[in-house]
Short mmCIF file of C-alpha atoms in Angstrom, two decimals:
data_model
loop_
_atom_site.label_atom_id
_atom_site.label_comp_id
_atom_site.label_asym_id
_atom_site.label_seq_id
_atom_site.Cartn_x
_atom_site.Cartn_y
_atom_site.Cartn_z
CA UNK A 816 12.38 4.27 -4.87
CA UNK A 817 8.48 3.75 -5.35
CA UNK A 818 6.95 6.25 -7.99
CA UNK A 819 3.61 6.34 -9.48
CA UNK A 820 4.40 3.91 -12.33
CA UNK A 821 5.60 1.43 -9.61
CA UNK A 822 2.50 1.70 -7.69
CA UNK A 823 0.32 1.26 -10.84
CA UNK A 824 2.44 -1.68 -11.79
CA UNK A 825 1.84 -3.27 -8.39
CA UNK A 826 -2.01 -2.84 -8.74
CA UNK A 827 -1.83 -4.88 -12.07
CA UNK A 828 -0.54 -7.79 -10.13
CA UNK A 829 -3.37 -8.69 -8.09
CA UNK A 830 -6.82 -9.98 -8.71
CA UNK A 831 -9.45 -7.62 -7.05
CA UNK A 832 -11.71 -10.53 -6.26
CA UNK A 833 -9.23 -12.31 -3.88
CA UNK A 834 -7.05 -9.24 -2.53
CA UNK A 835 -7.41 -8.61 1.27
CA UNK A 836 -6.89 -5.03 2.32
CA UNK A 837 -6.62 -4.38 6.11
CA UNK A 838 -7.50 -0.78 6.31
CA UNK A 839 -7.45 1.52 9.50
CA UNK A 840 -9.16 -0.20 12.33
CA UNK A 841 -8.98 -3.47 10.59
CA UNK A 842 -6.94 -6.56 11.50
CA UNK A 843 -3.42 -4.95 10.52
CA UNK A 844 -4.27 -1.60 9.57
CA UNK A 845 -4.03 1.09 12.23
CA UNK A 846 -3.65 4.81 12.80
CA UNK A 847 -0.08 5.26 14.43
CA UNK A 848 -0.92 8.99 15.34
CA UNK A 849 -3.62 11.32 14.03
CA UNK A 850 -1.67 12.29 10.87
CA UNK A 851 -0.21 8.92 10.14
CA UNK A 852 -2.16 6.01 8.55
CA UNK A 853 -1.15 2.44 8.01
CA UNK A 854 -2.56 -0.51 5.97
CA UNK A 855 -1.60 -3.85 4.56
CA UNK A 856 -2.65 -5.59 1.28
CA UNK A 857 -2.31 -9.39 0.95
CA UNK A 858 -2.62 -10.85 -2.41
CA UNK A 859 -1.60 -13.87 -4.61
CA UNK A 860 0.05 -12.65 -7.77
CA UNK A 861 -0.49 -14.98 -10.75
CA UNK A 862 2.02 -17.71 -10.86
CA UNK A 863 2.93 -17.65 -7.21
CA UNK A 864 2.08 -20.27 -4.63
CA UNK A 865 2.50 -17.96 -1.50
CA UNK A 866 0.60 -14.69 -0.92
CA UNK A 867 2.61 -11.52 -0.84
CA UNK A 868 2.12 -8.71 1.66
CA UNK A 869 2.60 -4.99 0.89
CA UNK A 870 2.31 -2.48 3.65
CA UNK A 871 1.97 1.22 3.39
CA UNK A 872 2.46 4.10 5.90
CA UNK A 873 1.29 7.74 5.05
CA UNK A 874 1.78 10.83 6.67
CA UNK A 875 -1.17 13.25 5.86
CA UNK A 876 -1.83 16.77 6.44
CA UNK A 877 -3.85 19.74 5.29
CA UNK A 878 -2.35 22.25 2.98
CA UNK A 879 -4.52 25.13 1.32
CA UNK A 880 -7.71 23.50 2.64
CA UNK A 881 -7.04 20.04 1.03
CA UNK A 882 -5.87 16.96 2.82
CA UNK A 883 -2.57 15.81 1.09
CA UNK A 884 -0.06 13.10 1.52
CA UNK A 885 3.16 14.46 2.89
CA UNK A 886 5.12 11.07 2.48
CA UNK A 887 4.38 7.56 1.63
CA UNK A 888 6.23 4.50 2.77
CA UNK A 889 5.71 1.31 1.00
CA UNK A 890 7.21 -1.92 2.01
CA UNK A 891 7.17 -5.55 0.33
CA UNK A 892 8.84 -7.60 -2.39
CA UNK A 893 10.86 -5.22 -4.51
CA UNK A 894 10.10 -7.35 -7.59
CA UNK A 895 6.42 -6.40 -7.21
CA UNK A 896 7.16 -2.75 -7.91
CA UNK A 897 9.33 -3.03 -11.09
CA UNK A 898 7.95 -1.59 -14.18
#
């Protein structure tokens, strides 16, 4: 299960100078439906010789006038999310 601490831990493992983010409309990121967004992040964790790819898909909707994430699905090497 991915929680906030897991996502923050993942962020610590990449160098923002060399990370590739494929956002909506980019090479890999795309809108599946108007309320579902998808993206991929490719990066080289320190000590690795091969890049890692993490993909995320989110369902968003409006609640009380604010856009909110209803669910977030993240896929990738489980070791990257360990706290």
